[in-house]
Coordinates of C-alpha atoms in Angstrom, one line a residue:
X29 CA -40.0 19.7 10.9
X30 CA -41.7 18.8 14.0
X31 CA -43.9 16.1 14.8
X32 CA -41.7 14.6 11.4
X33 CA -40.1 11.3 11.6
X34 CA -36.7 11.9 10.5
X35 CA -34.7 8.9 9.4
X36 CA -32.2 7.2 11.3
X37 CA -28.7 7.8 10.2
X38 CA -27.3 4.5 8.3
X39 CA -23.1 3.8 9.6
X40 CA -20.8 1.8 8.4
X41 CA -17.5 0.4 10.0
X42 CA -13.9 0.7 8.1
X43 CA -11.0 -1.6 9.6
X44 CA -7.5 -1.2 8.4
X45 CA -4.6 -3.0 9.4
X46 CA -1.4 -1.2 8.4
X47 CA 2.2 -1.8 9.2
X48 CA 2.3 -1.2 12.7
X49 CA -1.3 -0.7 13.8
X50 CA -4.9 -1.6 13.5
X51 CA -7.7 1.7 13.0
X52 CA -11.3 1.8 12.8
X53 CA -13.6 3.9 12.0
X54 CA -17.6 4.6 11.9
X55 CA -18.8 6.3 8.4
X56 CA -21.8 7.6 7.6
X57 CA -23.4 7.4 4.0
X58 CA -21.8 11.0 3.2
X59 CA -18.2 10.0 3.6
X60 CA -17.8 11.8 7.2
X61 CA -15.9 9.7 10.1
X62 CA -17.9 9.9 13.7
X63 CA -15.1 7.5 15.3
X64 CA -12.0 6.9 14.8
X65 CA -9.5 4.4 17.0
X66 CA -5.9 3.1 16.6
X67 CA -4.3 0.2 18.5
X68 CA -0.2 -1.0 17.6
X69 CA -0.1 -4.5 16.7
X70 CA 3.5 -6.3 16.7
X71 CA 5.9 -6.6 14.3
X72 CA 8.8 -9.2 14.8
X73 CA 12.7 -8.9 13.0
X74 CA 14.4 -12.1 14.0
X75 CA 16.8 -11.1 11.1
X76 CA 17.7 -8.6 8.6
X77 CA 14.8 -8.9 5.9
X78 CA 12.8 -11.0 7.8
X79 CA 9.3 -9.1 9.0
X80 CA 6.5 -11.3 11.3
X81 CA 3.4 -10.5 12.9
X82 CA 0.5 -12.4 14.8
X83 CA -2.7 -13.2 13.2
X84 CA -4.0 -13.3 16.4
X85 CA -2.4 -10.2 17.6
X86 CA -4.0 -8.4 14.8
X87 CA -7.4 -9.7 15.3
X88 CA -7.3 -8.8 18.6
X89 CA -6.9 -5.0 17.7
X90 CA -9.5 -5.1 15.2
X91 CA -12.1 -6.5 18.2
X92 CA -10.9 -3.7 20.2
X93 CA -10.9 -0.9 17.5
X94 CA -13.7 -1.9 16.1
X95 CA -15.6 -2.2 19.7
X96 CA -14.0 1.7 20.5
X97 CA -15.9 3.0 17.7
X98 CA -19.3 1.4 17.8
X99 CA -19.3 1.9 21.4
X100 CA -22.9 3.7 22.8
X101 CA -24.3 3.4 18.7
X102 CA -27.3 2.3 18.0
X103 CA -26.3 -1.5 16.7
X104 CA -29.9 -1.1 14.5
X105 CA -28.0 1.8 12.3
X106 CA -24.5 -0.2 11.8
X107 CA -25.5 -1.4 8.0
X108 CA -22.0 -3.0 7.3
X109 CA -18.5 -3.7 7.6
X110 CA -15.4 -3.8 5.5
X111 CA -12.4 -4.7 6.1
X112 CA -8.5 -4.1 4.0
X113 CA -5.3 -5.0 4.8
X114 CA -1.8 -5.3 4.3
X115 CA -0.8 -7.7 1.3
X116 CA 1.1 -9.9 3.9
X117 CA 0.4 -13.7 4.1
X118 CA -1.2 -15.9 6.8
X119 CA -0.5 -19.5 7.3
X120 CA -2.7 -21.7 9.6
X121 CA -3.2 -25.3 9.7
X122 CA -6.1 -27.3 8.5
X123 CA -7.9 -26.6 12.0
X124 CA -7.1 -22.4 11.1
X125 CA -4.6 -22.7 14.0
X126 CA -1.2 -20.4 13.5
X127 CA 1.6 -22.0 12.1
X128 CA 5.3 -20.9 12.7
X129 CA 6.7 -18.7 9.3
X130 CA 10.4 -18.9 11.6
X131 CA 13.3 -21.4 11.3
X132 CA 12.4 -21.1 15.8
X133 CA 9.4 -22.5 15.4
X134 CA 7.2 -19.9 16.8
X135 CA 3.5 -20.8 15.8
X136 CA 2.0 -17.1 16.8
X137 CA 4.7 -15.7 14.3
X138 CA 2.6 -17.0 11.6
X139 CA 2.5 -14.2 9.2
X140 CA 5.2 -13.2 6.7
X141 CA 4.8 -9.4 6.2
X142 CA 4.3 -7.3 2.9
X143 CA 7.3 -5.9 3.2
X144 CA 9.6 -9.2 4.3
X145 CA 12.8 -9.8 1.5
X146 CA 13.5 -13.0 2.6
X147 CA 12.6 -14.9 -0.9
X148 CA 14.9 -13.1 -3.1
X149 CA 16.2 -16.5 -4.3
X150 CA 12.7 -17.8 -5.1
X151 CA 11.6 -14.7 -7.0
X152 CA 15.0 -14.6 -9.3
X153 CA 13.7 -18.2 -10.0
X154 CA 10.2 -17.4 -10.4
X155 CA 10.8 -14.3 -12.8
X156 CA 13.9 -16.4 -14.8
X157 CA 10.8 -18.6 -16.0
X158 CA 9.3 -15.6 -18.3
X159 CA 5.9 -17.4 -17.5
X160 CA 2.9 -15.3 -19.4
X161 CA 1.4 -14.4 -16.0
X162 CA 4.3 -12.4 -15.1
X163 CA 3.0 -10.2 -18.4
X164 CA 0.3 -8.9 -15.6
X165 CA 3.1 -7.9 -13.0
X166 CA 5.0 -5.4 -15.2
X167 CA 7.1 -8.3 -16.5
X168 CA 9.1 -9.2 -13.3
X169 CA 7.1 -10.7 -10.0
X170 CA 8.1 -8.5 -6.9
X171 CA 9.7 -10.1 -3.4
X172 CA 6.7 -8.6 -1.7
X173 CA 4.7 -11.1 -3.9
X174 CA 3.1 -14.3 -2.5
X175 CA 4.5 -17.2 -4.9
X176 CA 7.8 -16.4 -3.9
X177 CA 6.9 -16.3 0.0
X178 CA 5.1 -19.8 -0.5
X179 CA 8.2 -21.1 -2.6
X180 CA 10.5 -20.2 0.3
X181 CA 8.1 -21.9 3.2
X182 CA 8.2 -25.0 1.3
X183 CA 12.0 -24.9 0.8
X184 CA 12.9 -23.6 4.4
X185 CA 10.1 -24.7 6.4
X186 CA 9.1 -28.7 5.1
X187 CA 7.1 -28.9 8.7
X188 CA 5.0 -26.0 8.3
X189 CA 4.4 -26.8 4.6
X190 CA 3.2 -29.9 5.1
X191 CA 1.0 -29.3 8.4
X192 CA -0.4 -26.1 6.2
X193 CA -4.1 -25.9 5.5
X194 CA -5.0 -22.4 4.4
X195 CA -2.5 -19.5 3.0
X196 CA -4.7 -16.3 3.4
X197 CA -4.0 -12.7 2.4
X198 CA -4.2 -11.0 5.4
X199 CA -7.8 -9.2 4.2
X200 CA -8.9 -12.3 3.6
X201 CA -8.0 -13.8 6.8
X202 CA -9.9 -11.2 8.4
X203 CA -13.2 -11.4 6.1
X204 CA -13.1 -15.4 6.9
X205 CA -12.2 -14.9 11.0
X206 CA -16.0 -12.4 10.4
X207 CA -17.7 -15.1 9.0
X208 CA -16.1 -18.2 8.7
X209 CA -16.2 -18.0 5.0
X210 CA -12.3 -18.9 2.7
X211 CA -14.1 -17.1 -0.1
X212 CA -10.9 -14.7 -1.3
X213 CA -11.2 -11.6 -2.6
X214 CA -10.3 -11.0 -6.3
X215 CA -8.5 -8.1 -5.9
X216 CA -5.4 -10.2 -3.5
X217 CA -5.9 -12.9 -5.8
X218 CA -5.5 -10.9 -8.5
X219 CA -2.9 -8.8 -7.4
X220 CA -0.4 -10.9 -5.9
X221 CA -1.6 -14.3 -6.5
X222 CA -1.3 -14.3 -10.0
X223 CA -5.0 -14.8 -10.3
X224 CA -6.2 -13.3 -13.0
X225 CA -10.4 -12.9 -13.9
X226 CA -11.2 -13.9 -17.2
X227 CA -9.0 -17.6 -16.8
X228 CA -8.3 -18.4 -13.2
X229 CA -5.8 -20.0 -12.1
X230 CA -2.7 -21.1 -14.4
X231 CA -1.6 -24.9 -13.5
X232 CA 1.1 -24.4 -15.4
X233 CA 2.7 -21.6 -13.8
X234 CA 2.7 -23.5 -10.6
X235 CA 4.1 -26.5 -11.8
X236 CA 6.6 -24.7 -13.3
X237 CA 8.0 -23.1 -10.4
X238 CA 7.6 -26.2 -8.0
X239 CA 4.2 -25.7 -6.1
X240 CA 2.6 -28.6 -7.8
X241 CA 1.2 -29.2 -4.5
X242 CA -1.7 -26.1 -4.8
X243 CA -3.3 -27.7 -8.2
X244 CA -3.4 -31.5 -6.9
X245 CA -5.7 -29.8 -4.6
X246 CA -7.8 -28.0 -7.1
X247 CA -6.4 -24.4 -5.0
X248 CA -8.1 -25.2 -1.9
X249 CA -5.6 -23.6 0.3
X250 CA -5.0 -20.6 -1.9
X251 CA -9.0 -20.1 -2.8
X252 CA -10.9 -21.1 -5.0
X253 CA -14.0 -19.3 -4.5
X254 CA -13.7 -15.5 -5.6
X255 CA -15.5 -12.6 -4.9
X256 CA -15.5 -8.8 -6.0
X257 CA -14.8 -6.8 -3.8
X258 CA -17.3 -4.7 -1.4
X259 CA -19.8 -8.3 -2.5
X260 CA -21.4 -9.5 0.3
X261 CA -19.7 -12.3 2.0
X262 CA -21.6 -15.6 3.3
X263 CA -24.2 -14.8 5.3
X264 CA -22.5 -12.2 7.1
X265 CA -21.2 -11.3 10.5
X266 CA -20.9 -15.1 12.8
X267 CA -22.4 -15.0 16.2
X268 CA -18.8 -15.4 17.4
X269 CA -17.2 -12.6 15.6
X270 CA -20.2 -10.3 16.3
X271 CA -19.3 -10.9 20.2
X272 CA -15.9 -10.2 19.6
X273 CA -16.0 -7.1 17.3
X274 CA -19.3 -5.8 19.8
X275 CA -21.3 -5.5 16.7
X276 CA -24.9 -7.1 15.6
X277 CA -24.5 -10.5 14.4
X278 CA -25.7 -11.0 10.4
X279 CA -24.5 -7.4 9.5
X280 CA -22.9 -7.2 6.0
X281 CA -19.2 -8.0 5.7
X282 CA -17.7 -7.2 2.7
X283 CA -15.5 -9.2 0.3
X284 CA -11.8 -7.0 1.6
X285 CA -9.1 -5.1 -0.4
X286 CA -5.6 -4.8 0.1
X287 CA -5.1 -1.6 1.9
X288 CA -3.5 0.7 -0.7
X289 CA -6.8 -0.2 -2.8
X290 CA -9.3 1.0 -0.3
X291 CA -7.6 4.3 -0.2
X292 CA -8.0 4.5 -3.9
X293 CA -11.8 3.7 -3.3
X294 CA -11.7 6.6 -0.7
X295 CA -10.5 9.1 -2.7
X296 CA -10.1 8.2 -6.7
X297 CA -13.8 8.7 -7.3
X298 CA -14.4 12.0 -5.7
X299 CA -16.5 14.8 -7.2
X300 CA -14.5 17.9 -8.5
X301 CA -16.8 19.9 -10.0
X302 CA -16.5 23.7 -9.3
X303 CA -12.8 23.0 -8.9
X304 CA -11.1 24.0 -11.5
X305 CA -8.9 20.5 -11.7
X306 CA -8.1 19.6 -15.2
X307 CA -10.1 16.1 -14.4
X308 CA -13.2 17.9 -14.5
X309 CA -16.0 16.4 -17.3
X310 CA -13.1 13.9 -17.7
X311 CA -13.6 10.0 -17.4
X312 CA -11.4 8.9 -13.9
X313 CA -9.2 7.3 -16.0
X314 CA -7.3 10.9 -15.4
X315 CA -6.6 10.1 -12.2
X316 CA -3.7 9.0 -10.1
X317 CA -4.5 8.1 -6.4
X318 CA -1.2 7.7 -4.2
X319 CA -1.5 6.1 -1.0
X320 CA 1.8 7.3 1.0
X321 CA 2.2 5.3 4.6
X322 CA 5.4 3.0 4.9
X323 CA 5.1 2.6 1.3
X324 CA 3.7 4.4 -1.2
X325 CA 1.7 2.9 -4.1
X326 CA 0.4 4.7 -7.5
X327 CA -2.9 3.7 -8.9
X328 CA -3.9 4.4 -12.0
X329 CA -6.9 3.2 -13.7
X330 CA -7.8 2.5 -17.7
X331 CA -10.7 1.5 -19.5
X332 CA -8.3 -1.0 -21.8
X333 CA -5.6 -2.9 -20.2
X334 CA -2.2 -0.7 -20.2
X335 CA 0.8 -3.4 -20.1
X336 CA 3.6 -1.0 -18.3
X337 CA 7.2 -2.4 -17.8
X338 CA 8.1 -2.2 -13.9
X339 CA 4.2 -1.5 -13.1
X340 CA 2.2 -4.1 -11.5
X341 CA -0.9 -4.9 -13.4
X342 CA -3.3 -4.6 -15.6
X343 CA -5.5 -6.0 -13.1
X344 CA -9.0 -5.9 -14.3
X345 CA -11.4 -5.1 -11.6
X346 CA -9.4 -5.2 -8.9
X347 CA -10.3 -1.8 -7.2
X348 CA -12.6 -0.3 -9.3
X349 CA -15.6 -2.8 -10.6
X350 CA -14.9 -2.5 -14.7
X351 CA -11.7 -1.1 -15.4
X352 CA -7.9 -1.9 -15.3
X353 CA -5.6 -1.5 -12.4
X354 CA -1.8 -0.3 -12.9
X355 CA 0.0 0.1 -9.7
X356 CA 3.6 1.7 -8.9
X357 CA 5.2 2.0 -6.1
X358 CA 8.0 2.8 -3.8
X359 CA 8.8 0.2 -1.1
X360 CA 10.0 2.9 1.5
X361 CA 8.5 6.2 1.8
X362 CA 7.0 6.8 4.9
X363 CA 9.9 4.7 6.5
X364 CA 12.4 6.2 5.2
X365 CA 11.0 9.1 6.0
X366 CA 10.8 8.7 9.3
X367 CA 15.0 7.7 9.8
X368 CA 16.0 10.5 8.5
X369 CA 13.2 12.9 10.6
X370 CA 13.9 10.8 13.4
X371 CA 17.8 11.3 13.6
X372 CA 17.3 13.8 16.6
X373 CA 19.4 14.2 19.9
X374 CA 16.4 14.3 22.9
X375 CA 16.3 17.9 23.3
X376 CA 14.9 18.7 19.9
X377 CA 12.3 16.4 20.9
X378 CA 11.4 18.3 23.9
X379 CA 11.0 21.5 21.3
X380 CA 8.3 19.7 18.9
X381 CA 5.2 17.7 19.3
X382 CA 5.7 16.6 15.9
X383 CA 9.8 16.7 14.3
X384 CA 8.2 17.2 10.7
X385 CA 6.6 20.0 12.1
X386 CA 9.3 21.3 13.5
X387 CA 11.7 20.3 10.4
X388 CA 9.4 22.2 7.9
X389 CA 9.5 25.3 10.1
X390 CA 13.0 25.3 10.1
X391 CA 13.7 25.0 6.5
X392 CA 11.5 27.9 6.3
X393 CA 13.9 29.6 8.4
X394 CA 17.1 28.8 6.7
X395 CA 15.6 29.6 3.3
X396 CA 16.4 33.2 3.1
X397 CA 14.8 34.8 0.0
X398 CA 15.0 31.2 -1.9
X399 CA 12.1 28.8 -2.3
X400 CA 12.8 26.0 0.3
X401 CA 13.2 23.6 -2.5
X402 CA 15.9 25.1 -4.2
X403 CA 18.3 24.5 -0.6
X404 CA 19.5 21.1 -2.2
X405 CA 21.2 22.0 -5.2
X406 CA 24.0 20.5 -3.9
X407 CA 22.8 17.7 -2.1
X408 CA 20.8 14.7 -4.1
X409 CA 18.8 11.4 -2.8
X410 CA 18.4 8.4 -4.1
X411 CA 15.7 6.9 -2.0
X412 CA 15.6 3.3 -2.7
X413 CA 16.6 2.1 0.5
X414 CA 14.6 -1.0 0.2
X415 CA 14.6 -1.8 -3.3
X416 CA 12.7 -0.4 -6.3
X417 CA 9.8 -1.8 -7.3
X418 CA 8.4 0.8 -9.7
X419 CA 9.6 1.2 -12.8
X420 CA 12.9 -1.0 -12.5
X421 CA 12.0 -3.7 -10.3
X422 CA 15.4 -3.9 -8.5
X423 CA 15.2 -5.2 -5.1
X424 CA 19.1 -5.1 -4.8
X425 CA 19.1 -1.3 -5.3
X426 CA 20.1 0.4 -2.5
X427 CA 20.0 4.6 -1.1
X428 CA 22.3 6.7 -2.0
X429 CA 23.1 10.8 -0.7
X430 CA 25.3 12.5 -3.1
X431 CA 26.8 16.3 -1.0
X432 CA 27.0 15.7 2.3
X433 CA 29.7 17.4 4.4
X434 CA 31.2 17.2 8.0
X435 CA 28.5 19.1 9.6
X436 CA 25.7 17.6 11.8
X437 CA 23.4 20.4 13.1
X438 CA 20.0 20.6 12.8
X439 CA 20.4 22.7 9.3
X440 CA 21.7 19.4 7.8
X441 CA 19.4 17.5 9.4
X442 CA 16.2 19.4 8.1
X443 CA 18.0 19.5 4.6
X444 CA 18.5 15.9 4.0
X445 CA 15.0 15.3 5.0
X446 CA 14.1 17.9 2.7
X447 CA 16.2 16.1 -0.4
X448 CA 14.7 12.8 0.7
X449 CA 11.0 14.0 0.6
X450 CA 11.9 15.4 -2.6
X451 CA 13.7 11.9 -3.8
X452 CA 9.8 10.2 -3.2
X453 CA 8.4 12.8 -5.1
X454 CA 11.5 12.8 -7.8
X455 CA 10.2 8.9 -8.0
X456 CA 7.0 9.5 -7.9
X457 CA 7.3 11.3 -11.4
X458 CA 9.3 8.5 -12.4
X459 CA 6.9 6.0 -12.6
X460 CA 4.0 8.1 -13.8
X461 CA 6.1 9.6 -16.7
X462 CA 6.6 5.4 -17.2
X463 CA 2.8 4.9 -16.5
X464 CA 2.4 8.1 -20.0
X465 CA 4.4 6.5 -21.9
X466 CA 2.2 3.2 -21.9
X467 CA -0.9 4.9 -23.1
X468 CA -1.9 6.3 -19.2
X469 CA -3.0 10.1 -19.4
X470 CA -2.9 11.6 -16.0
X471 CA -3.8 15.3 -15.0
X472 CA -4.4 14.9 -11.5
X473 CA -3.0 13.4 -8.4
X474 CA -5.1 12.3 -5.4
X475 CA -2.8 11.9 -2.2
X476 CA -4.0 9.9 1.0
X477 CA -2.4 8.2 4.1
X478 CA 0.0 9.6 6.8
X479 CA 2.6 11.5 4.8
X480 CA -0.2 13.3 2.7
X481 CA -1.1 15.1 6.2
X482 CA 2.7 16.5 6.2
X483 CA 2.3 20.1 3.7
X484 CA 6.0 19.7 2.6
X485 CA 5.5 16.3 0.8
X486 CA 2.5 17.1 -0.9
X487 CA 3.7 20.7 -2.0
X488 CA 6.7 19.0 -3.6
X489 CA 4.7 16.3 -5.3
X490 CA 3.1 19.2 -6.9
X491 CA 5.9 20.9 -7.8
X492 CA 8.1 18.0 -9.3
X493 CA 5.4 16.1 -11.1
X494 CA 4.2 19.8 -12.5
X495 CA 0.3 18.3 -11.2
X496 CA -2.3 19.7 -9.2
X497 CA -2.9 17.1 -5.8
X498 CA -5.9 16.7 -4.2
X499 CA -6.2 15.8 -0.9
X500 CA -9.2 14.4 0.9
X501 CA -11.5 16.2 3.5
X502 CA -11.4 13.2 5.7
X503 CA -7.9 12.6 6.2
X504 CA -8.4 8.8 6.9
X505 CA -9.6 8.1 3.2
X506 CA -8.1 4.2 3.6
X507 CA -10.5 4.0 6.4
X508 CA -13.5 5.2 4.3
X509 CA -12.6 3.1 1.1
X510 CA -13.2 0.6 3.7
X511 CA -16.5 1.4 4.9
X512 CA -17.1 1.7 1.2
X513 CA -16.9 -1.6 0.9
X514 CA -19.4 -2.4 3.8
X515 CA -21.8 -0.2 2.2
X516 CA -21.8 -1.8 -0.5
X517 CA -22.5 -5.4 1.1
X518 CA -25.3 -3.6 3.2
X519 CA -26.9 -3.3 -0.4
X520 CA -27.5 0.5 0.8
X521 CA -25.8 1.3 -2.6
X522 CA -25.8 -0.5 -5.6
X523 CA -22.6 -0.3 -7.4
X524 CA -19.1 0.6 -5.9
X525 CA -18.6 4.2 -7.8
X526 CA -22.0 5.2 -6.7
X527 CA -20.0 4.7 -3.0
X528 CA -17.2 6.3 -3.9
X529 CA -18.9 9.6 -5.5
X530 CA -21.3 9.9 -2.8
X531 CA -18.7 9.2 0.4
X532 CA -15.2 10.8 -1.0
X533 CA -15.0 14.5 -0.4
X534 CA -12.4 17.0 -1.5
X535 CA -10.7 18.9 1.1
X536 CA -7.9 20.7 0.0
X537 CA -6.0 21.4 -3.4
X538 CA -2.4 22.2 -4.1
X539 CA -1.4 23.5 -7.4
X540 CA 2.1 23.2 -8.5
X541 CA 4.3 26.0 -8.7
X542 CA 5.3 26.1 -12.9
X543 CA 7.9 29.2 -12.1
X544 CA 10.2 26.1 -10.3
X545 CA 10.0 23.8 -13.0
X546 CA 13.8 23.9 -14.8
X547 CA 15.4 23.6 -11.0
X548 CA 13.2 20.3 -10.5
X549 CA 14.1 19.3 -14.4
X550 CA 17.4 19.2 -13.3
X551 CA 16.8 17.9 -10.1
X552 CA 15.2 14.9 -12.3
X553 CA 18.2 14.5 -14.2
X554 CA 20.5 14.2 -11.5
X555 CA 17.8 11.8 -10.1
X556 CA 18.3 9.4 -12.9
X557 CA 22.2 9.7 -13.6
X558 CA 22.4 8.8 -9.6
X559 CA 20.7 5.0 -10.2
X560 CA 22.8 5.2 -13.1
X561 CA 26.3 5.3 -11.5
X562 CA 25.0 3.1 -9.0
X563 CA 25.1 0.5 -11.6
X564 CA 28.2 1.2 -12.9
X565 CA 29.7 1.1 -9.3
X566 CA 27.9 -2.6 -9.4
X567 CA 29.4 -3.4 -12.6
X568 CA 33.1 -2.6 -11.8
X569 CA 32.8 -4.3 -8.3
X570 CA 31.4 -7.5 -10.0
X571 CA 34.3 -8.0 -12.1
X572 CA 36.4 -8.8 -9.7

């Protein structure tokens, strides 16, 4: 009305670091994104397996994201900032200088990435030890893991170990480079640190797979001050940081999240009412939220701990404040996604702004009077390229096409994407009918990240799991779990699921097509027989 004073509007600031790039956004207290801003950060491959990055690289894009976003706001109406990030590990000296991860020595390569396999040896040692923490990680510790990655420093890398001060998770580098603060999060701790809430730290498990070194210590260099996540951190935002990031020194920064776990935050806790969605009037515990970028990961939450074989967790209180974490998860989604999409001559490039675009389009034209789906009867995907993780924890697995022919035109092109897209979603089911069978029950499916923006993926998610998916109205939800989190260390809300209810927003909802089921029950069994023979192949090889 006029002559009323209306309130200012409060913002908060979400940083992500993925794979390959750094975003940012500014969020307002209703879930909606005003900014948004992406900048590639580096990735290094000095062999097969082998995946580095820069922590300075990467906090250079978060100073320029983060300083895109903000730019011409009021700094007065910028309440807090959160940050989540890859679960890779950073090693910096006892002066929080880089130190080389390399056999070349290269100190600005000084972070071993999530998705590096270079300590398979270490983790067959690790998980040969049938320690009790290993009871929280689905009964086998994954490569992607830190103990592993610190086992294979100090075995490879004597130099580095030694001069070593600090090993951060990557979201907890970031929260300490915001305000010089090694407090670690509990939900990296928790998740891939073996950490676990109620007890701490195990001495035992470290001594017993040769990192002695971190107790003597009392865990300085691996933390041992924990907070919960979206908890306020120190005494927020340093004068240095806030000149670097262009935002108010002494805002909120918020105790980080692994990246997968923000995107949960951003769209787990959403309000479905008037929907229709069988996880209506029922507890969240209903509900699956998939986070599909160069991975995909599978949260489910429980009121109880859930022990489920090949399933990371329980972890209690690691996303949500109060209940259990399971996660699943497929090592190569997006990725794998992307060779077969991208196996294109130039001129079909020149045709399509975006090849998944064009791919869909032309499976719609090659369908005839079928459903698009049914076009690979014949032809079959196993899609761990990289390894399984969830349910059988197999790093050595490898893909596998069953049906191809001589023929390399664009039809077989846009069909093997199309039976790899339905491979994730064939695996996708896979772990949640694994997740059920532990005591999970799960209605609904919440999809976020880049490969839930592509209609094909989520429609045969849908279809092959037999669930309804829900996607969220802002399609950066990773970027608005983290500006949950700054919220929440801004004090502006008072509890986490009070965040998430208020800023997650439904967009759209796909229902699953039930007239399709037998094909994609047979589809599944072909699915499992394929991992099957690939261990028979295995067996008769290794007898030689």
């Amino acid at each position: 009305m006029p002559g009323e004073k209306q309130t200012a509007v409060k913002y908060y600031v979400g940083v992500d670091v993925g794979s390959a790039s750094v975003r940012a956004a500014l969020v307002d207290g209703s879930g909606t994104v005003v900014a948004h801003a992406e900048q590639p950060i580096q990735v290094w491959e000095p062999q097969p397996d082998h995946y580095e990055q820069s922590s300075a690289d990467i906090w250079a894009a978060c100073c320029s994201v983060t300083k895109q976003v903000v730019h011409g706001v009021d700094a007065s109406q910028i309440r807090g900032l959160g940050f989540d990030a890859t679960c890779s590990l950073v090693v910096v000296d006892k002066q929080f200088q880089p130190l080389a991860v390399n056999c070349e020595g290269q100190n600005h390569r000084n972070v071993i990435m999530w998705m590096d396999h270079r300590a398979v040896s270490q983790v067959e040692r690790i998980n040969a030890t049938q320690h009790r923490v290993l009871n929280y990680v689905g009964g086998a510790m994954s490569v992607e893991m830190q103990p592993p990655k610190l086992l294979w420093i100090k075995e490879n890398l004597p130099e580095s170990w030694e001069k070593a001060g600090y090993f951060f998770d990557l979201p907890d580098f970031l929260s300490w480079k915001a305000t010089g603060v090694t407090a670690r999060s509990l939900c990296t701790v928790v998740c891939k640190w073996t950490y676990t809430s109620d007890r701490g730290w195990d001495d035992s498990f470290w001594r017993m797979i040769g990192l002695e070194d971190l107790v003597k210590d009392k865990y300085e260099k691996i933390g041992n001050h924990v907070l919960s996540p979206g908890e306020a951190v120190g005494k927020g935002l340093t004068a240095e940081a806030a000149k670097d990031l262009g935002l108010p020194e002494g805002i909120a920064v918020a105790a980080s999240l692994i990246d997968a776990h923000a995107g949960g935050l951003g769209v787990i806790g959403a309000d479905v009412k008037g929907h229709n969605l069988p996880c209506e009037n029922q507890p969240i515990t209903s509900r699956v939220a998939m986070i599909c970028g160069t991975s995909s990961c599978h949260m489910g939450v429980s009121e109880t701990p859930i022990f489920v074989p090949g399933v990371w967790g329980p972890y209690f209180s690691a996303m949500v404040p109060g209940l259990w974490l399971n996660e699943g998860g497929q090592s190569a989604t997006g990725k794998l996604v992307s060779v077969w999409g991208h196996r294109q001559t130039p001129d079909l490039l020149s045709f399509a702004h975006s090849i998944y675009t064009y791919l869909n389009s032309h499976l719609d034209l090659i369908k005839k009077s079928l459903p698009v789906g049914f076009l690979t009867v014949d032809l079959h995907v196993w899609p761990d390229f990289h390894g399984n993780r969830s349910p059988l924890t197999d790093l050595t697995l490898k893909g596998m096409v069953v049906g191809l022919t001589l023929s390399r035109g664009l039809d077989e092109l846009a069909l093997i994407y199309l039976a790899t897209i339905q491979a994730i979603a064939l695996g996708t089911r896979h772990i949640l009918e694994v997740m059920q069978a532990a005591g999970h029950d799960i209605s609904t499916l919440f999809l976020c990240g880049g490969l839930s923006k592509n209609p094909l993926f989520v429609q045969m998610h849908a279809d092959i799991t037999g669930k309804p998916v829900v996607l969220s109205k802002e399609v950066e939800s990773v970027l608005v779990g983290a500006a949950v989190l700054g919220a929440c260390a801004s004090g502006d809300f008072a509890t986490i699921q009070e965040a998430m209810a208020k800023m997650g927003k439904i967009g759209r909802i796909v229902q699953p097509n039930h007239e399709h089921k037998r094909f994609y029950d047979k589809k599944y069994e072909v699915f499992l027989k394929l991992v099957e023979h690939q261990r028979e192949y295995r067996s008769i090889m290794n007898s030689l």
